[in-house]
Amino acid sequence: MTGRRLGVAVVTGRSMEPALHEGDRVLVLWRGRPRVGRMSVVRLPPSEKGPRPISVKRVTRPSPGEPGAWWVERDNPAEGIDSWHVGGIPESDVLGRVLVRLPGFTRRVWRA
Amino acid sequence: MPRVLAPTVLISAHCDLPCGVYDPAQARLEAESVKACMTKVADNDDPDFKARALAIKEERSDLVKHHLWVLWTDYFKPPHFEKYPNLNELFNEATKLAGGGGTKASWDPKVADKLLGKIDEIAEIFWETKKAA
């Protein structure tokens, strides 16, 4: 990997509504440490059907009873996978911190 | 010119399942997290975490009921209830198990397991009707 730590990520899905909507662009600090109350980009453990995509979730606390892991939650009360399904996320799977949503950059997401 | 930014990536705020499609897996997923609330709290005595788990358990028990009601009232049609005479009773039992007499009132994962069992029975019938359609 290069040393470039700042990047843009495009949001798909609805689990972080109302903070983030599908098509929103956010600025990510890759390898940025999680902060409680802020959003991070995380790798969720695979489901029975295979790997899950890289996700954005809100870090709510250090994972209880799992040193070094973080508890992440969905913002949308009605939709999405979070630590209440999959447990704490190991530090190595917390890939970066969301710094800010880029206002005015929301576009439709095209998927194959 | 050197690139300043790392490559842009897609990040998902996803829910494992396609939206707007009938699928008993939605109820199952929320029921699994109701069960996780019970098991996570069992080996943890942080009062804040317990309070949060209680709130999530209430909220997601309601979601289980919601997803089941959608199947009960919108997906299943009169001929299904004729063909599967226990279907109404299954929904009655399952939604009660997700209510005040079930997972909302209890911290016992066995109650959640019972609920998951009922959802699985409904799912079995659901997929039979899908095959027949």
CSV table of C-alpha atoms in Angstrom, one decimal:
chain,number,residue,atom,x,y,z
A,1,MET,CA,0.0,0.0,0.0
A,2,THR,CA,1.0,3.6,-0.5
A,3,GLY,CA,1.2,6.2,2.1
A,4,ARG,CA,-2.0,7.9,0.9
A,5,ARG,CA,-4.3,7.8,3.9
A,6,LEU,CA,-7.0,10.2,2.8
A,7,GLY,CA,-9.6,8.8,0.4
A,8,VAL,CA,-13.2,9.1,-0.7
A,9,ALA,CA,-15.8,6.3,-0.2
A,10,VAL,CA,-19.2,6.0,-1.8
A,11,VAL,CA,-22.1,4.8,0.4
A,12,THR,CA,-24.5,2.1,-0.6
A,13,GLY,CA,-27.4,0.8,1.4
A,14,ARG,CA,-29.6,2.3,4.1
A,15,SER,CA,-28.3,1.1,7.5
A,16,MET,CA,-26.7,4.5,8.3
A,17,GLU,CA,-29.7,6.7,7.5
A,18,PRO,CA,-30.3,9.4,8.4
A,19,ALA,CA,-26.6,10.3,8.8
A,20,LEU,CA,-25.6,8.8,5.4
A,21,HIS,CA,-27.8,8.1,2.4
A,22,GLU,CA,-27.1,5.9,-0.6
A,23,GLY,CA,-24.8,7.7,-3.0
A,24,ASP,CA,-23.2,10.0,-0.4
A,25,ARG,CA,-19.5,10.6,-0.7
A,26,VAL,CA,-17.5,10.6,2.6
A,27,LEU,CA,-13.9,11.5,3.3
A,28,VAL,CA,-12.1,8.6,5.0
A,29,LEU,CA,-8.9,8.6,6.9
A,30,TRP,CA,-7.6,5.1,6.2
A,31,ARG,CA,-6.0,3.4,9.2
A,32,GLY,CA,-7.5,6.2,11.3
A,33,ARG,CA,-8.3,5.1,14.8
A,34,PRO,CA,-11.9,4.6,15.7
A,35,ARG,CA,-13.5,7.2,18.0
A,36,VAL,CA,-16.6,6.4,20.0
A,37,GLY,CA,-19.6,8.2,18.5
A,38,ARG,CA,-18.0,8.6,15.1
A,39,MET,CA,-18.4,6.3,12.0
A,40,SER,CA,-15.7,3.9,10.8
A,41,VAL,CA,-15.2,1.8,7.8
A,42,VAL,CA,-15.2,-1.8,8.9
A,43,ARG,CA,-14.8,-5.3,7.6
A,44,LEU,CA,-17.8,-7.3,8.9
A,45,PRO,CA,-17.3,-11.1,9.4
A,46,PRO,CA,-18.6,-13.2,6.6
A,47,SER,CA,-22.2,-14.5,6.6
A,48,GLU,CA,-23.2,-18.1,5.8
A,49,LYS,CA,-23.6,-16.9,2.2
A,50,GLY,CA,-20.0,-15.6,1.9
A,51,PRO,CA,-18.1,-12.4,2.6
A,52,ARG,CA,-19.9,-9.2,3.4
A,53,PRO,CA,-18.9,-6.0,1.7
A,54,ILE,CA,-16.7,-3.3,3.4
A,55,SER,CA,-19.2,-1.4,5.5
A,56,VAL,CA,-19.7,1.9,7.3
A,57,LYS,CA,-21.0,1.7,10.9
A,58,ARG,CA,-21.0,3.9,14.0
A,59,VAL,CA,-18.5,2.9,16.7
A,60,THR,CA,-20.4,3.0,20.0
A,61,ARG,CA,-18.0,1.6,22.6
A,62,PRO,CA,-15.1,-0.8,23.0
A,63,SER,CA,-16.5,-4.3,22.7
A,64,PRO,CA,-17.3,-5.6,26.1
A,65,GLY,CA,-15.1,-8.5,27.1
A,66,GLU,CA,-13.1,-8.4,23.9
A,67,PRO,CA,-10.0,-6.3,24.4
A,68,GLY,CA,-8.9,-4.5,21.2
A,69,ALA,CA,-12.3,-5.0,19.5
A,70,TRP,CA,-14.9,-2.3,18.8
A,71,TRP,CA,-18.7,-2.4,19.1
A,72,VAL,CA,-20.4,-0.9,16.0
A,73,GLU,CA,-24.0,-0.2,15.4
A,74,ARG,CA,-26.4,0.8,12.6
A,75,ASP,CA,-27.9,4.2,12.8
A,76,ASN,CA,-31.1,3.1,11.0
A,77,PRO,CA,-33.1,1.4,13.7
A,78,ALA,CA,-34.9,-0.8,11.2
A,79,GLU,CA,-32.2,-2.1,8.9
A,80,GLY,CA,-28.7,-3.3,8.7
A,81,ILE,CA,-26.1,-5.7,10.2
A,82,ASP,CA,-24.2,-4.6,13.3
A,83,SER,CA,-22.4,-5.8,16.4
A,84,TRP,CA,-25.8,-7.0,17.8
A,85,HIS,CA,-25.6,-9.6,15.0
A,86,VAL,CA,-21.9,-10.3,14.6
A,87,GLY,CA,-20.3,-9.1,17.8
A,88,GLY,CA,-17.3,-6.9,18.3
A,89,ILE,CA,-15.1,-6.0,15.3
A,90,PRO,CA,-11.4,-6.7,15.8
A,91,GLU,CA,-9.1,-3.6,15.6
A,92,SER,CA,-7.5,-5.1,12.5
A,93,ASP,CA,-10.9,-5.0,10.7
A,94,VAL,CA,-11.5,-1.4,11.5
A,95,LEU,CA,-10.1,0.0,8.3
A,96,GLY,CA,-10.5,3.7,8.6
A,97,ARG,CA,-12.5,6.6,10.2
A,98,VAL,CA,-15.1,8.6,8.4
A,99,LEU,CA,-14.0,12.3,8.8
A,100,VAL,CA,-16.9,14.1,7.0
A,101,ARG,CA,-19.6,13.7,4.5
A,102,LEU,CA,-18.9,15.6,1.3
A,103,PRO,CA,-22.0,17.7,0.9
A,104,GLY,CA,-23.0,18.3,-2.7
A,105,PHE,CA,-21.4,15.1,-4.0
A,106,THR,CA,-24.3,12.8,-3.6
A,107,ARG,CA,-24.9,10.9,-6.8
A,108,ARG,CA,-26.8,7.9,-7.9
A,109,VAL,CA,-24.9,4.7,-7.3
A,110,TRP,CA,-24.7,2.4,-10.3
A,111,ARG,CA,-24.4,-1.2,-9.5
A,112,ALA,CA,-23.8,-4.2,-11.8
B,1,MET,CA,0.8,15.2,-11.0
B,2,PRO,CA,1.1,12.9,-7.9
B,3,ARG,CA,-2.2,11.6,-6.7
B,4,VAL,CA,-3.2,13.0,-3.4
B,5,LEU,CA,-6.1,10.7,-2.5
B,6,ALA,CA,-6.3,7.0,-2.0
B,7,PRO,CA,-8.5,5.1,-4.5
B,8,THR,CA,-12.2,5.6,-4.0
B,9,VAL,CA,-14.1,2.6,-2.7
B,10,LEU,CA,-17.7,1.6,-2.2
B,11,ILE,CA,-18.7,1.2,1.4
B,12,SER,CA,-21.9,-0.6,2.3
B,13,ALA,CA,-24.5,0.4,4.9
B,14,HIS,CA,-26.2,-2.8,4.0
B,15,CYS,CA,-28.6,-5.3,5.4
B,16,ASP,CA,-27.6,-8.6,3.8
B,17,LEU,CA,-31.0,-8.8,2.1
B,18,PRO,CA,-32.6,-7.1,-0.9
B,19,CYS,CA,-35.1,-4.5,0.2
B,20,GLY,CA,-38.7,-4.7,-0.8
B,21,VAL,CA,-38.8,-8.4,-1.3
B,22,TYR,CA,-40.7,-10.8,0.9
B,23,ASP,CA,-38.3,-13.1,2.8
B,24,PRO,CA,-38.7,-14.7,6.2
B,25,ALA,CA,-34.9,-14.2,6.6
B,26,GLN,CA,-35.6,-10.6,7.6
B,27,ALA,CA,-37.5,-11.7,10.7
B,28,ARG,CA,-34.9,-14.4,11.4
B,29,LEU,CA,-32.0,-11.8,11.2
B,30,GLU,CA,-33.7,-9.5,13.8
B,31,ALA,CA,-34.5,-12.5,16.0
B,32,GLU,CA,-30.9,-13.5,15.9
B,33,SER,CA,-29.9,-10.1,17.2
B,34,VAL,CA,-32.5,-10.4,19.9
B,35,LYS,CA,-30.8,-13.6,21.0
B,36,ALA,CA,-27.4,-11.9,20.8
B,37,CYS,CA,-28.7,-9.2,23.2
B,38,MET,CA,-29.5,-11.9,25.7
B,39,THR,CA,-26.2,-13.8,25.3
B,40,LYS,CA,-23.9,-10.7,25.3
B,41,VAL,CA,-25.5,-9.4,28.5
B,42,ALA,CA,-25.1,-12.7,30.2
B,43,ASP,CA,-21.3,-12.4,30.3
B,44,ASN,CA,-21.2,-8.7,31.0
B,45,ASP,CA,-22.1,-6.5,34.0
B,46,ASP,CA,-21.6,-3.0,32.6
B,47,PRO,CA,-25.0,-1.4,33.4
B,48,ASP,CA,-24.8,0.9,30.3
B,49,PHE,CA,-24.3,-2.0,28.0
B,50,LYS,CA,-27.2,-3.8,29.7
B,51,ALA,CA,-29.4,-0.8,29.3
B,52,ARG,CA,-28.5,-0.6,25.6
B,53,ALA,CA,-29.1,-4.3,25.1
B,54,LEU,CA,-32.5,-3.9,26.7
B,55,ALA,CA,-33.4,-1.1,24.3
B,56,ILE,CA,-32.1,-3.0,21.3
B,57,LYS,CA,-33.9,-6.2,22.4
B,58,GLU,CA,-37.3,-4.3,22.6
B,59,GLU,CA,-36.7,-2.5,19.3
B,60,ARG,CA,-35.7,-5.6,17.4
B,61,SER,CA,-38.4,-7.8,18.9
B,62,ASP,CA,-40.8,-5.3,17.5
B,63,LEU,CA,-39.1,-5.6,14.1
B,64,VAL,CA,-39.5,-9.4,14.2
B,65,LYS,CA,-43.2,-8.8,14.8
B,66,HIS,CA,-43.3,-6.3,12.0
B,67,HIS,CA,-41.6,-8.6,9.5
B,68,LEU,CA,-43.8,-11.5,10.5
B,69,TRP,CA,-47.0,-9.4,10.2
B,70,VAL,CA,-46.0,-8.3,6.7
B,71,LEU,CA,-45.7,-12.0,5.7
B,72,TRP,CA,-48.9,-12.9,7.5
B,73,THR,CA,-51.1,-10.0,6.2
B,74,ASP,CA,-49.5,-9.3,2.8
B,75,TYR,CA,-47.7,-12.3,1.4
B,76,PHE,CA,-49.8,-15.3,2.5
B,77,LYS,CA,-53.2,-15.5,0.7
B,78,PRO,CA,-56.4,-17.4,1.7
B,79,PRO,CA,-55.4,-20.6,-0.3
B,80,HIS,CA,-52.2,-20.8,1.6
B,81,PHE,CA,-54.1,-20.8,4.9
B,82,GLU,CA,-56.3,-23.6,3.6
B,83,LYS,CA,-53.4,-25.7,2.4
B,84,TYR,CA,-51.5,-25.1,5.7
B,85,PRO,CA,-54.1,-25.2,8.4
B,86,ASN,CA,-51.4,-24.6,11.2
B,87,LEU,CA,-50.1,-21.4,9.5
B,88,ASN,CA,-52.3,-18.9,11.4
B,89,GLU,CA,-51.4,-20.5,14.7
B,90,LEU,CA,-47.7,-20.5,13.8
B,91,PHE,CA,-47.9,-16.7,13.2
B,92,ASN,CA,-49.9,-16.3,16.4
B,93,GLU,CA,-47.3,-18.2,18.4
B,94,ALA,CA,-44.3,-16.6,16.7
B,95,THR,CA,-45.5,-13.0,17.1
B,96,LYS,CA,-46.4,-13.6,20.8
B,97,LEU,CA,-42.9,-15.1,21.3
B,98,ALA,CA,-41.5,-11.8,20.1
B,99,GLY,CA,-43.8,-9.8,22.4
B,100,GLY,CA,-44.4,-9.0,26.0
B,101,GLY,CA,-44.9,-12.7,26.8
B,102,GLY,CA,-41.8,-13.7,24.9
B,103,THR,CA,-38.4,-12.1,24.1
B,104,LYS,CA,-39.4,-8.7,25.4
B,105,ALA,CA,-39.9,-10.0,28.9
B,106,SER,CA,-37.1,-12.5,29.0
B,107,TRP,CA,-33.3,-12.7,29.1
B,108,ASP,CA,-33.4,-16.4,28.5
B,109,PRO,CA,-31.9,-17.3,25.1
B,110,LYS,CA,-34.1,-20.4,25.0
B,111,VAL,CA,-37.1,-18.1,24.5
B,112,ALA,CA,-35.3,-16.6,21.4
B,113,ASP,CA,-34.5,-20.1,20.2
B,114,LYS,CA,-38.2,-21.0,20.4
B,115,LEU,CA,-39.0,-17.8,18.4
B,116,LEU,CA,-36.3,-18.8,15.8
B,117,GLY,CA,-37.8,-22.3,15.6
B,118,LYS,CA,-41.3,-20.8,14.8
B,119,ILE,CA,-39.8,-18.5,12.2
B,120,ASP,CA,-38.1,-21.5,10.6
B,121,GLU,CA,-41.4,-23.4,10.5
B,122,ILE,CA,-43.0,-20.4,8.8
B,123,ALA,CA,-40.0,-20.1,6.4
B,124,GLU,CA,-40.4,-23.7,5.4
B,125,ILE,CA,-44.0,-23.1,4.4
B,126,PHE,CA,-43.0,-19.9,2.7
B,127,TRP,CA,-40.5,-21.6,0.5
B,128,GLU,CA,-42.9,-24.4,-0.3
B,129,THR,CA,-45.4,-21.8,-1.5
B,130,LYS,CA,-42.7,-20.1,-3.6
B,131,LYS,CA,-41.9,-23.4,-5.3
B,132,ALA,CA,-45.6,-24.0,-6.0
B,133,ALA,CA,-46.1,-20.6,-7.4
